[in-house]
Amino acid sequence: MSAAGSATDLNAIDLEALRWVLLMERGSLPADQQRQLSAWITADVRHRGALIRAQAASLRLNRLSALAGGRSVFEAPAHGLVSRRRALAIAASAAGTLGLLTWESREWLEDLLAGTRYSSATGEMRKVVLPDGSIMTLNTQSEVRAHYTRHTREIHLTKGEVLFTVAHDPSREFVVRIDSWSVAAVGTAFDVRRLNRTSLDIAVTEGVVEMRPPAQPHQRLIALQEASLDGAGQIAVRQISDAELQRRLAWRTGLIVFDGETLRQALSEMNRYSRRQLAVDDPDLAERHIVGVFPTSDPETFVQGMRSTLGVELVESGNTLLLRRSH
Amino acid sequence: MEDLTWRRHQWIADHILPWEAEVRRWLRRYTRTLHADDIDDLIQEAYARLWSSDFSHIRDGRKFFYTIVRNALQDQLRRARIVQIECVAEIDTLDVDEAPGPERWVGARQQFEQLLQALKKLTPQRRTVFQLRRFEELPLREIAQRLGVTEKTVENLLRLAQGQVIKALFAEGEAADYTSEKNYERRRKRD
């Protein structure tokens, strides 16, 4: 392998990334260089990756270098790199100039690497308009990070549920990533729900999206289709009625609609919107089916409803409200 | 914020970087239609993607890295529009679970030896600059004075030296398990 012997075959992007890492290592970047670096990072996803890689590699290299014990291992070339006059100048200046290798705080850079973060608190619903006019509606307890470059529109959904209404732009695919899954669209609307690490639901309200699971064939979903991934890694695609879809997206208007869900399922839905958690420990009660429309912002209304229809009472303990049969 | 970011860099340095050379070899072996530049592209894109993932729960960095690279490869081919039949067929058979097992583990000490081997292959000037900066931790200004060159030149020499060393160690070297030396000992006894 000749690579270690020459620099000509080093990747140009990797070299540029390394230039930035070495610059940052020397101290904080002046404002104009910060601007240059952010322009460079946002121009191409490979730039961002190369910078992350160069930082990790340099970190590792610095650690390994400590094994040298502060001394050079190989002798410097014997002839002519240092003149006598220079050597004297060094002796005079060496004392004050020894710099520490610092990784100064640079949150602005980390924001660039991580993307713009949008999140919603418990019970909050939030609408975000992205630079291209696409709209994200975040349901309760959701978090995404957006990366826009000249050629890509990428959203990473880390948790929660988001409805995407995508502006049409055939030159830039709109991709939502969820771990190693992705869902791609050009101009359409779809809802992605990620409530825990193993579950995922994608519902299309308009147009077509392409679902790209890892290590499985890609699959197109059209309006009124819903794909669900269960804990065992199985994907099920089913048709849903318009009414069902509206029901599923009722959260946008601050409502939650139950139509035959079990009490257990209903409670876990309600609990997404509130700090005070509802619980049920009676297995028979938990399997009762319920119907009704409730505001997401007010679990009290839901509890009232359960009181009158199922004849339950409420026992408070700390932040948990336990539902049980009243005697 | 800073601590978290720092931990993420550290996590990538400890759990992803050690596998890069192996992943590159795997790509070369299974996708003959890919050019060396394509592999660089893929690796860069993979680092960008994994930074955006939540890896707080990831135990097996190696498998995680393979999965991300595989997905990036699929997306790249799709973007290229021209479907290279041979390549697609190859990807379909690329199962992460079938990826070769860890080829060989080296600890920090051995990797330091590899670093020295890589340094031997540098030009004397680059080697000297690297040593003065990384081993002796001298400031660039002082290195410039010692060598009788400008700081700009030192900067450039250091960048090339470090670039070559990174390539030799992490893009071409052997998988190094340096999350813990104990781990290495355990594996060695078992093998």
Short mmCIF file of C-alpha atoms in Angstrom, two decimals:
data_model
loop_
_atom_site.label_atom_id
_atom_site.label_comp_id
_atom_site.label_asym_id
_atom_site.label_seq_id
_atom_site.Cartn_x
_atom_site.Cartn_y
_atom_site.Cartn_z
CA MET A 1 0.00 0.00 0.00
CA SER A 2 1.57 3.22 -1.16
CA ALA A 3 -0.85 5.60 0.49
CA ALA A 4 1.14 6.30 3.60
CA GLY A 5 4.05 7.36 1.47
CA SER A 6 2.44 10.12 -0.52
CA ALA A 7 -0.03 12.89 0.12
CA THR A 8 -1.33 13.17 -3.40
CA ASP A 9 -4.01 10.57 -2.89
CA LEU A 10 -5.44 12.11 0.26
CA ASN A 11 -9.08 12.99 -0.14
CA ALA A 12 -9.52 16.73 -0.75
CA ILE A 13 -12.54 17.06 1.55
CA ASP A 14 -10.74 15.18 4.32
CA LEU A 15 -7.78 17.52 3.97
CA GLU A 16 -9.97 20.59 4.13
CA ALA A 17 -11.74 19.21 7.21
CA LEU A 18 -8.39 18.59 8.83
CA ARG A 19 -7.33 22.16 8.09
CA TRP A 20 -10.35 23.39 10.06
CA VAL A 21 -9.78 21.01 12.94
CA LEU A 22 -6.16 22.12 13.24
CA LEU A 23 -7.21 25.77 13.11
CA MET A 24 -9.78 25.27 15.87
CA GLU A 25 -7.26 23.41 17.93
CA ARG A 26 -5.16 26.57 18.07
CA GLY A 27 -7.90 28.67 19.59
CA SER A 28 -11.23 30.24 18.83
CA LEU A 29 -11.89 31.19 15.24
CA PRO A 30 -12.39 34.84 14.37
CA ALA A 31 -15.87 35.74 13.12
CA ASP A 32 -15.02 35.72 9.43
CA GLN A 33 -13.51 32.24 9.66
CA GLN A 34 -16.55 31.01 11.57
CA ARG A 35 -18.67 32.21 8.70
CA GLN A 36 -16.43 30.49 6.19
CA LEU A 37 -16.56 27.27 8.14
CA SER A 38 -20.34 27.31 8.46
CA ALA A 39 -20.71 27.97 4.76
CA TRP A 40 -18.40 25.06 4.07
CA ILE A 41 -20.20 22.67 6.42
CA THR A 42 -23.67 23.45 5.15
CA ALA A 43 -22.66 23.23 1.49
CA ASP A 44 -22.41 19.46 1.43
CA VAL A 45 -23.26 16.62 3.78
CA ARG A 46 -19.83 15.09 3.11
CA HIS A 47 -18.15 18.17 4.53
CA ARG A 48 -20.00 17.76 7.80
CA GLY A 49 -19.11 14.07 7.97
CA ALA A 50 -15.46 14.71 7.14
CA LEU A 51 -15.23 17.28 9.91
CA ILE A 52 -16.75 14.91 12.46
CA ARG A 53 -14.35 12.20 11.35
CA ALA A 54 -11.33 14.50 11.46
CA GLN A 55 -12.22 15.62 14.97
CA ALA A 56 -12.58 12.06 16.23
CA ALA A 57 -9.35 10.98 14.51
CA SER A 58 -7.40 13.92 15.89
CA LEU A 59 -8.74 13.24 19.35
CA ARG A 60 -7.51 9.68 19.11
CA LEU A 61 -4.19 10.72 17.63
CA ASN A 62 -3.56 13.15 20.47
CA ARG A 63 -4.19 10.40 22.97
CA LEU A 64 -1.85 8.01 21.20
CA SER A 65 0.78 10.70 20.95
CA ALA A 66 0.86 10.94 24.72
CA LEU A 67 2.51 7.51 24.68
CA ALA A 68 5.60 9.15 23.23
CA GLY A 69 6.20 10.65 26.67
CA GLY A 70 6.74 14.22 25.47
CA ARG A 71 9.76 13.43 23.33
CA SER A 72 10.36 12.98 19.65
CA VAL A 73 10.98 9.35 18.75
CA PHE A 74 12.78 9.91 15.46
CA GLU A 75 15.64 12.33 15.20
CA ALA A 76 15.22 15.45 13.17
CA PRO A 77 17.19 15.56 9.91
CA ALA A 78 20.77 16.41 10.85
CA HIS A 79 21.47 19.14 8.37
CA GLY A 80 20.31 22.61 8.01
CA LEU A 81 16.76 23.07 9.25
CA VAL A 82 17.76 25.41 12.04
CA SER A 83 20.20 28.25 11.73
CA ARG A 84 22.21 29.41 14.72
CA ARG A 85 20.50 32.77 14.75
CA ARG A 86 17.10 31.15 14.79
CA ALA A 87 18.12 28.78 17.54
CA LEU A 88 19.05 31.72 19.73
CA ALA A 89 15.73 33.40 18.99
CA ILE A 90 13.93 30.26 20.12
CA ALA A 91 15.86 30.08 23.34
CA ALA A 92 14.73 33.62 24.05
CA SER A 93 11.07 33.10 23.23
CA ALA A 94 10.33 29.53 24.18
CA ALA A 95 9.39 30.24 27.76
CA GLY A 96 6.20 32.18 27.15
CA THR A 97 4.76 30.58 24.07
CA LEU A 98 4.03 27.00 24.99
CA GLY A 99 0.40 26.61 24.05
CA LEU A 100 -2.08 24.14 25.37
CA LEU A 101 -4.06 22.16 22.88
CA THR A 102 -7.48 23.48 23.61
CA TRP A 103 -10.82 22.50 22.24
CA GLU A 104 -12.57 25.71 23.05
CA SER A 105 -16.26 25.97 23.47
CA ARG A 106 -17.88 26.33 20.08
CA GLU A 107 -21.56 25.76 20.41
CA TRP A 108 -22.19 27.47 17.12
CA LEU A 109 -20.20 24.72 15.42
CA GLU A 110 -21.95 21.98 17.31
CA ASP A 111 -25.29 23.41 16.24
CA LEU A 112 -24.07 23.27 12.68
CA LEU A 113 -23.04 19.65 13.06
CA ALA A 114 -26.18 18.61 14.85
CA GLY A 115 -28.59 20.64 12.71
CA THR A 116 -31.24 23.09 13.82
CA ARG A 117 -33.15 21.63 16.72
CA TYR A 118 -36.90 21.95 17.16
CA SER A 119 -38.74 20.42 20.06
CA SER A 120 -42.05 20.55 21.87
CA ALA A 121 -42.74 20.18 25.57
CA THR A 122 -45.29 17.88 27.19
CA GLY A 123 -48.76 18.95 26.10
CA GLU A 124 -47.36 21.44 23.62
CA MET A 125 -48.13 21.51 19.91
CA ARG A 126 -45.82 23.46 17.67
CA LYS A 127 -45.80 24.53 14.05
CA VAL A 128 -42.49 25.22 12.31
CA VAL A 129 -42.03 26.64 8.83
CA LEU A 130 -38.78 25.43 7.27
CA PRO A 131 -36.61 27.53 4.91
CA ASP A 132 -38.19 26.00 1.79
CA GLY A 133 -41.75 26.58 2.99
CA SER A 134 -42.32 23.01 4.18
CA ILE A 135 -44.24 22.85 7.44
CA MET A 136 -43.63 20.61 10.42
CA THR A 137 -46.29 20.27 13.08
CA LEU A 138 -44.81 18.80 16.23
CA ASN A 139 -47.11 16.94 18.57
CA THR A 140 -46.39 16.68 22.29
CA GLN A 141 -42.91 15.58 23.49
CA SER A 142 -41.29 15.59 20.08
CA GLU A 143 -37.84 16.47 18.84
CA VAL A 144 -36.33 16.85 15.39
CA ARG A 145 -33.17 18.23 13.88
CA ALA A 146 -33.18 19.81 10.44
CA HIS A 147 -30.29 19.81 7.97
CA TYR A 148 -30.73 21.77 4.78
CA THR A 149 -28.01 21.94 2.14
CA ARG A 150 -28.15 23.02 -1.48
CA HIS A 151 -28.89 19.47 -2.56
CA THR A 152 -30.65 17.88 0.38
CA ARG A 153 -33.48 18.40 2.84
CA GLU A 154 -33.02 16.14 5.82
CA ILE A 155 -34.95 15.89 9.04
CA HIS A 156 -33.93 13.59 11.88
CA LEU A 157 -36.80 12.63 14.10
CA THR A 158 -35.43 11.60 17.49
CA LYS A 159 -38.73 11.18 19.31
CA GLY A 160 -42.41 11.93 19.24
CA GLU A 161 -44.78 12.59 16.37
CA VAL A 162 -44.57 15.10 13.56
CA LEU A 163 -46.82 15.87 10.61
CA PHE A 164 -44.82 16.97 7.58
CA THR A 165 -46.33 19.05 4.81
CA VAL A 166 -43.62 19.09 2.20
CA ALA A 167 -43.08 21.90 -0.29
CA HIS A 168 -42.62 20.59 -3.82
CA ASP A 169 -38.99 20.67 -4.94
CA PRO A 170 -38.04 17.91 -7.39
CA SER A 171 -34.35 18.79 -7.19
CA ARG A 172 -34.19 18.21 -3.44
CA GLU A 173 -35.71 15.12 -1.96
CA PHE A 174 -37.23 15.64 1.48
CA VAL A 175 -35.99 12.84 3.73
CA VAL A 176 -37.07 12.07 7.26
CA ARG A 177 -34.66 9.79 9.10
CA ILE A 178 -35.57 7.74 12.12
CA ASP A 179 -32.52 5.78 13.28
CA SER A 180 -31.59 3.74 10.24
CA TRP A 181 -35.02 4.15 8.66
CA SER A 182 -35.87 6.84 6.23
CA VAL A 183 -39.00 8.15 4.58
CA ALA A 184 -38.62 10.23 1.43
CA ALA A 185 -40.98 12.55 -0.38
CA VAL A 186 -40.85 15.30 -2.95
CA GLY A 187 -44.11 17.14 -2.30
CA THR A 188 -46.66 15.54 -0.05
CA ALA A 189 -47.92 15.30 3.51
CA PHE A 190 -47.32 12.53 5.98
CA ASP A 191 -47.23 11.87 9.68
CA VAL A 192 -44.40 10.03 11.43
CA ARG A 193 -44.86 8.75 14.95
CA ARG A 194 -42.01 7.42 17.05
CA LEU A 195 -43.10 6.82 20.62
CA ASN A 196 -40.35 4.46 21.69
CA ARG A 197 -37.21 2.93 20.28
CA THR A 198 -38.87 -0.03 18.64
CA SER A 199 -42.11 1.36 17.27
CA LEU A 200 -42.70 3.48 14.21
CA ASP A 201 -45.85 4.54 12.37
CA ILE A 202 -46.03 6.38 9.09
CA ALA A 203 -49.35 7.64 7.75
CA VAL A 204 -49.66 9.38 4.40
CA THR A 205 -52.29 12.07 4.08
CA GLU A 206 -51.44 13.30 0.59
CA GLY A 207 -49.30 12.18 -2.35
CA VAL A 208 -46.71 9.42 -2.20
CA VAL A 209 -43.77 8.70 0.07
CA GLU A 210 -41.08 6.08 -0.18
CA MET A 211 -40.35 4.14 2.95
CA ARG A 212 -36.78 2.90 3.20
CA PRO A 213 -36.30 0.43 6.00
CA PRO A 214 -32.78 -0.83 6.62
CA ALA A 215 -32.05 -4.21 5.05
CA GLN A 216 -35.52 -4.59 3.55
CA PRO A 217 -36.95 -3.61 0.18
CA HIS A 218 -38.16 -0.06 -0.19
CA GLN A 219 -41.86 0.40 -0.38
CA ARG A 220 -44.10 3.15 -1.66
CA LEU A 221 -46.96 4.36 0.45
CA ILE A 222 -49.79 6.37 -0.99
CA ALA A 223 -52.39 8.58 0.64
CA LEU A 224 -54.58 6.76 3.13
CA GLN A 225 -52.00 4.08 3.82
CA GLU A 226 -50.37 3.51 7.12
CA ALA A 227 -47.23 1.49 7.77
CA SER A 228 -46.44 0.26 11.26
CA LEU A 229 -43.31 -1.33 12.55
CA ASP A 230 -43.82 -3.53 15.58
CA GLY A 231 -41.35 -4.43 18.29
CA ALA A 232 -40.34 -7.60 16.43
CA GLY A 233 -39.26 -5.64 13.37
CA GLN A 234 -42.27 -6.60 11.26
CA ILE A 235 -43.77 -3.99 8.94
CA ALA A 236 -47.51 -4.00 8.33
CA VAL A 237 -49.09 -1.76 5.71
CA ARG A 238 -52.84 -1.18 5.76
CA GLN A 239 -55.44 1.02 4.16
CA ILE A 240 -57.12 3.52 6.44
CA SER A 241 -60.28 5.46 5.86
CA ASP A 242 -60.27 9.20 5.62
CA ALA A 243 -62.24 9.34 8.87
CA GLU A 244 -59.65 7.17 10.56
CA LEU A 245 -56.84 9.38 9.30
CA GLN A 246 -58.56 12.51 10.54
CA ARG A 247 -59.02 10.84 13.88
CA ARG A 248 -55.36 9.95 14.00
CA LEU A 249 -54.41 13.54 13.26
CA ALA A 250 -56.99 15.11 15.57
CA TRP A 251 -54.11 16.16 17.83
CA ARG A 252 -53.51 19.06 15.47
CA THR A 253 -56.68 20.64 16.74
CA GLY A 254 -55.91 19.79 20.35
CA LEU A 255 -58.22 16.80 20.44
CA ILE A 256 -57.83 13.10 20.90
CA VAL A 257 -60.43 10.72 19.53
CA PHE A 258 -61.02 7.17 20.76
CA ASP A 259 -63.13 4.76 18.79
CA GLY A 260 -63.06 1.37 20.41
CA GLU A 261 -59.52 1.44 21.84
CA THR A 262 -59.01 -0.38 25.10
CA LEU A 263 -58.69 1.69 28.23
CA ARG A 264 -55.04 0.65 28.43
CA GLN A 265 -54.33 2.00 24.95
CA ALA A 266 -56.30 5.17 25.66
CA LEU A 267 -54.32 5.85 28.83
CA SER A 268 -50.98 5.56 27.10
CA GLU A 269 -52.24 8.02 24.45
CA MET A 270 -53.51 10.46 27.08
CA ASN A 271 -50.26 10.19 29.01
CA ARG A 272 -48.26 11.56 26.09
CA TYR A 273 -49.81 14.95 26.73
CA SER A 274 -49.56 15.29 30.46
CA ARG A 275 -47.05 15.20 33.28
CA ARG A 276 -49.63 13.64 35.56
CA GLN A 277 -49.76 10.04 34.44
CA LEU A 278 -52.92 7.95 34.43
CA ALA A 279 -52.64 4.26 35.27
CA VAL A 280 -54.85 1.21 35.58
CA ASP A 281 -53.89 -1.98 37.38
CA ASP A 282 -57.10 -3.98 37.09
CA PRO A 283 -56.61 -6.21 34.00
CA ASP A 284 -60.33 -6.56 33.24
CA LEU A 285 -60.86 -2.84 33.45
CA ALA A 286 -57.82 -2.23 31.27
CA GLU A 287 -59.38 -4.23 28.43
CA ARG A 288 -62.68 -2.32 28.35
CA HIS A 289 -63.30 -0.47 25.10
CA ILE A 290 -63.97 3.21 25.05
CA VAL A 291 -65.35 5.83 22.67
CA GLY A 292 -65.16 9.61 22.92
CA VAL A 293 -63.48 12.89 22.04
CA PHE A 294 -61.28 14.58 24.65
CA PRO A 295 -59.05 17.63 24.77
CA THR A 296 -55.36 16.67 24.90
CA SER A 297 -54.68 19.56 27.26
CA ASP A 298 -57.01 18.38 30.00
CA PRO A 299 -56.83 14.84 31.39
CA GLU A 300 -59.55 15.83 33.90
CA THR A 301 -62.22 15.79 31.19
CA PHE A 302 -61.08 12.31 30.19
CA VAL A 303 -61.26 11.11 33.79
CA GLN A 304 -64.77 12.57 34.14
CA GLY A 305 -65.81 10.66 31.06
CA MET A 306 -64.40 7.41 32.41
CA ARG A 307 -66.14 7.98 35.72
CA SER A 308 -69.54 8.16 34.12
CA THR A 309 -69.13 5.48 31.42
CA LEU A 310 -67.02 2.85 33.17
CA GLY A 311 -67.93 3.64 36.75
CA VAL A 312 -64.37 4.13 37.89
CA GLU A 313 -62.94 6.22 40.67
CA LEU A 314 -59.63 7.94 40.92
CA VAL A 315 -56.94 7.32 43.51
CA GLU A 316 -54.12 9.83 43.64
CA SER A 317 -50.61 8.82 44.50
CA GLY A 318 -47.87 11.32 43.77
CA ASN A 319 -47.82 12.17 40.12
CA THR A 320 -49.84 9.10 39.19
CA LEU A 321 -53.61 8.89 39.05
CA LEU A 322 -54.83 5.33 39.40
CA LEU A 323 -58.18 4.41 37.85
CA ARG A 324 -60.10 1.62 39.56
CA ARG A 325 -63.61 0.28 39.87
CA SER A 326 -65.65 2.17 42.41
CA HIS A 327 -67.41 -0.04 44.93
CA MET B 1 -23.80 21.21 25.77
CA GLU B 2 -20.08 21.16 25.37
CA ASP B 3 -19.68 18.11 27.53
CA LEU B 4 -22.28 16.25 25.54
CA THR B 5 -20.59 17.16 22.27
CA TRP B 6 -17.27 16.17 23.67
CA ARG B 7 -18.66 12.82 24.69
CA ARG B 8 -20.05 12.31 21.21
CA HIS B 9 -16.68 12.95 19.61
CA GLN B 10 -15.12 10.63 22.13
CA TRP B 11 -17.71 7.95 21.48
CA ILE B 12 -17.07 8.11 17.76
CA ALA B 13 -13.33 7.98 18.34
CA ASP B 14 -13.73 4.90 20.55
CA HIS B 15 -16.56 2.97 18.90
CA ILE B 16 -16.73 3.92 15.23
CA LEU B 17 -13.28 4.98 14.11
CA PRO B 18 -11.68 1.62 15.03
CA TRP B 19 -13.92 -0.08 12.45
CA GLU B 20 -13.46 2.30 9.59
CA ALA B 21 -10.61 0.42 7.93
CA GLU B 22 -12.55 -2.85 8.15
CA VAL B 23 -15.70 -1.25 6.73
CA ARG B 24 -13.69 0.19 3.84
CA ARG B 25 -12.22 -3.22 3.08
CA TRP B 26 -15.70 -4.72 3.19
CA LEU B 27 -16.94 -2.10 0.73
CA ARG B 28 -14.04 -2.77 -1.60
CA ARG B 29 -14.55 -6.50 -1.46
CA TYR B 30 -18.28 -6.57 -2.02
CA THR B 31 -18.86 -3.66 -4.32
CA ARG B 32 -16.36 -3.95 -7.12
CA THR B 33 -18.11 -1.24 -9.10
CA LEU B 34 -17.33 1.42 -6.50
CA HIS B 35 -14.46 3.76 -7.16
CA ALA B 36 -12.12 4.74 -4.32
CA ASP B 37 -13.65 8.24 -4.33
CA ASP B 38 -17.12 6.76 -3.91
CA ILE B 39 -15.91 4.96 -0.82
CA ASP B 40 -14.54 8.21 0.63
CA ASP B 41 -17.90 9.87 -0.11
CA LEU B 42 -19.76 7.08 1.62
CA ILE B 43 -17.59 7.12 4.69
CA GLN B 44 -17.96 10.88 5.03
CA GLU B 45 -21.69 10.68 4.63
CA ALA B 46 -21.86 7.89 7.18
CA TYR B 47 -20.10 10.02 9.81
CA ALA B 48 -22.57 12.85 9.13
CA ARG B 49 -25.50 10.48 9.53
CA LEU B 50 -24.31 8.83 12.66
CA TRP B 51 -23.71 12.18 14.30
CA SER B 52 -27.40 12.90 13.84
CA SER B 53 -28.50 9.57 15.28
CA ASP B 54 -29.20 8.98 18.89
CA PHE B 55 -26.45 6.56 19.78
CA SER B 56 -26.81 6.71 23.54
CA HIS B 57 -28.29 3.20 23.48
CA ILE B 58 -25.93 1.69 20.92
CA ARG B 59 -23.77 -1.07 22.36
CA ASP B 60 -22.26 -2.43 19.18
CA GLY B 61 -20.64 0.45 17.31
CA ARG B 62 -19.33 -1.87 14.65
CA LYS B 63 -22.72 -3.16 13.58
CA PHE B 64 -24.18 0.34 13.82
CA PHE B 65 -21.47 1.64 11.50
CA TYR B 66 -22.07 -1.15 8.97
CA THR B 67 -25.80 -0.46 8.95
CA ILE B 68 -25.34 3.25 8.40
CA VAL B 69 -22.82 2.74 5.60
CA ARG B 70 -25.07 0.22 3.92
CA ASN B 71 -28.00 2.64 3.99
CA ALA B 72 -25.86 5.47 2.69
CA LEU B 73 -24.73 3.20 -0.14
CA GLN B 74 -28.29 2.39 -1.10
CA ASP B 75 -29.27 6.05 -1.08
CA GLN B 76 -26.23 7.01 -3.09
CA LEU B 77 -27.07 4.51 -5.79
CA ARG B 78 -30.63 5.72 -5.89
CA ARG B 79 -29.46 9.31 -6.31
CA ALA B 80 -27.18 8.28 -9.12
CA ARG B 81 -30.33 7.26 -11.02
CA ILE B 82 -28.35 5.03 -13.32
CA VAL B 83 -29.03 1.76 -11.68
CA GLN B 84 -25.92 -0.27 -11.77
CA ILE B 85 -27.44 -3.67 -11.83
CA GLU B 86 -24.38 -5.48 -10.66
CA CYS B 87 -23.93 -3.15 -7.75
CA VAL B 88 -27.53 -3.37 -6.64
CA ALA B 89 -27.39 -7.12 -6.71
CA GLU B 90 -24.31 -6.96 -4.58
CA ILE B 91 -25.92 -4.70 -2.01
CA ASP B 92 -28.93 -6.94 -1.73
CA THR B 93 -26.65 -9.69 -0.60
CA LEU B 94 -24.78 -7.41 1.79
CA ASP B 95 -26.16 -8.39 5.10
CA VAL B 96 -24.61 -6.73 8.09
CA ASP B 97 -24.80 -9.97 10.01
CA GLU B 98 -22.75 -11.61 7.30
CA ALA B 99 -20.03 -9.02 7.54
CA PRO B 100 -16.74 -10.64 8.45
CA GLY B 101 -15.95 -10.89 12.13
CA PRO B 102 -13.44 -8.55 13.69
CA GLU B 103 -10.30 -9.22 11.76
CA ARG B 104 -7.78 -8.48 14.39
CA TRP B 105 -7.65 -6.41 17.50
CA VAL B 106 -4.84 -4.22 18.57
CA GLY B 107 -4.52 -2.22 21.76
CA ALA B 108 -3.27 1.30 22.26
CA ARG B 109 0.37 0.22 22.56
CA GLN B 110 0.27 -1.65 19.28
CA GLN B 111 -1.49 1.22 17.65
CA PHE B 112 1.24 3.51 18.83
CA GLU B 113 3.68 1.19 17.07
CA GLN B 114 1.58 1.53 13.93
CA LEU B 115 1.74 5.28 14.33
CA LEU B 116 5.53 5.09 14.42
CA GLN B 117 5.52 2.90 11.31
CA ALA B 118 3.34 5.46 9.54
CA LEU B 119 5.67 8.26 10.64
CA LYS B 120 8.62 6.43 9.12
CA LYS B 121 6.99 6.71 5.73
CA LEU B 122 6.59 10.49 5.90
CA THR B 123 9.09 12.92 4.44
CA PRO B 124 11.64 13.97 7.11
CA GLN B 125 10.15 17.47 7.34
CA ARG B 126 6.61 16.28 7.85
CA ARG B 127 7.76 13.71 10.36
CA THR B 128 9.65 16.33 12.33
CA VAL B 129 6.73 18.74 12.36
CA PHE B 130 4.36 16.00 13.48
CA GLN B 131 6.63 14.97 16.32
CA LEU B 132 7.28 18.51 17.52
CA ARG B 133 3.58 19.28 17.51
CA ARG B 134 2.03 16.05 18.75
CA PHE B 135 4.77 14.45 20.82
CA GLU B 136 6.50 17.53 22.22
CA GLU B 137 3.39 19.72 22.02
CA LEU B 138 5.29 22.78 20.87
CA PRO B 139 3.35 25.76 19.54
CA LEU B 140 3.41 26.24 15.78
CA ARG B 141 5.33 29.49 16.10
CA GLU B 142 8.16 27.77 17.87
CA ILE B 143 8.23 24.91 15.40
CA ALA B 144 8.43 27.47 12.60
CA GLN B 145 11.37 29.16 14.29
CA ARG B 146 13.17 25.91 14.87
CA LEU B 147 12.82 24.79 11.30
CA GLY B 148 13.47 28.19 9.84
CA VAL B 149 10.25 28.23 7.87
CA THR B 150 7.02 30.25 8.08
CA GLU B 151 4.14 29.28 10.34
CA LYS B 152 2.03 28.83 7.25
CA THR B 153 4.47 26.18 6.01
CA VAL B 154 4.39 24.40 9.36
CA GLU B 155 0.60 24.43 9.27
CA ASN B 156 0.65 22.87 5.86
CA LEU B 157 3.27 20.25 6.72
CA LEU B 158 1.35 19.31 9.84
CA ARG B 159 -1.89 18.97 7.94
CA LEU B 160 -0.34 16.66 5.35
CA ALA B 161 1.50 14.65 7.99
CA GLN B 162 -1.61 14.22 10.10
CA GLY B 163 -3.70 13.45 7.02
CA GLN B 164 -1.35 10.66 6.01
CA VAL B 165 -1.14 9.28 9.52
CA ILE B 166 -4.94 9.29 9.90
CA LYS B 167 -5.25 7.50 6.61
CA ALA B 168 -2.67 4.88 7.51
CA LEU B 169 -4.10 4.24 10.97
CA PHE B 170 -7.84 4.59 10.55
CA ALA B 171 -8.57 4.08 6.86
CA GLU B 172 -6.08 1.29 6.24
CA GLY B 173 -4.91 0.03 9.59
CA GLU B 174 -6.18 -2.81 11.66
CA ALA B 175 -9.27 -2.70 13.82
CA ALA B 176 -8.21 -1.40 17.17
CA ASP B 177 -10.20 -2.02 20.28
CA TYR B 178 -9.14 0.75 22.53
CA THR B 179 -12.27 1.17 24.55
CA SER B 180 -10.40 -0.81 27.15
CA GLU B 181 -7.18 -2.69 27.19
CA LYS B 182 -8.83 -5.26 29.42
CA ASN B 183 -11.30 -6.01 26.72
CA TYR B 184 -8.42 -6.68 24.40
CA GLU B 185 -6.77 -9.03 26.87
CA ARG B 186 -10.00 -10.93 27.28
CA ARG B 187 -10.43 -11.36 23.56
CA ARG B 188 -6.87 -12.45 23.12
CA LYS B 189 -7.21 -15.15 25.76
CA ARG B 190 -10.42 -16.40 24.22
CA ASP B 191 -9.01 -16.65 20.69
#
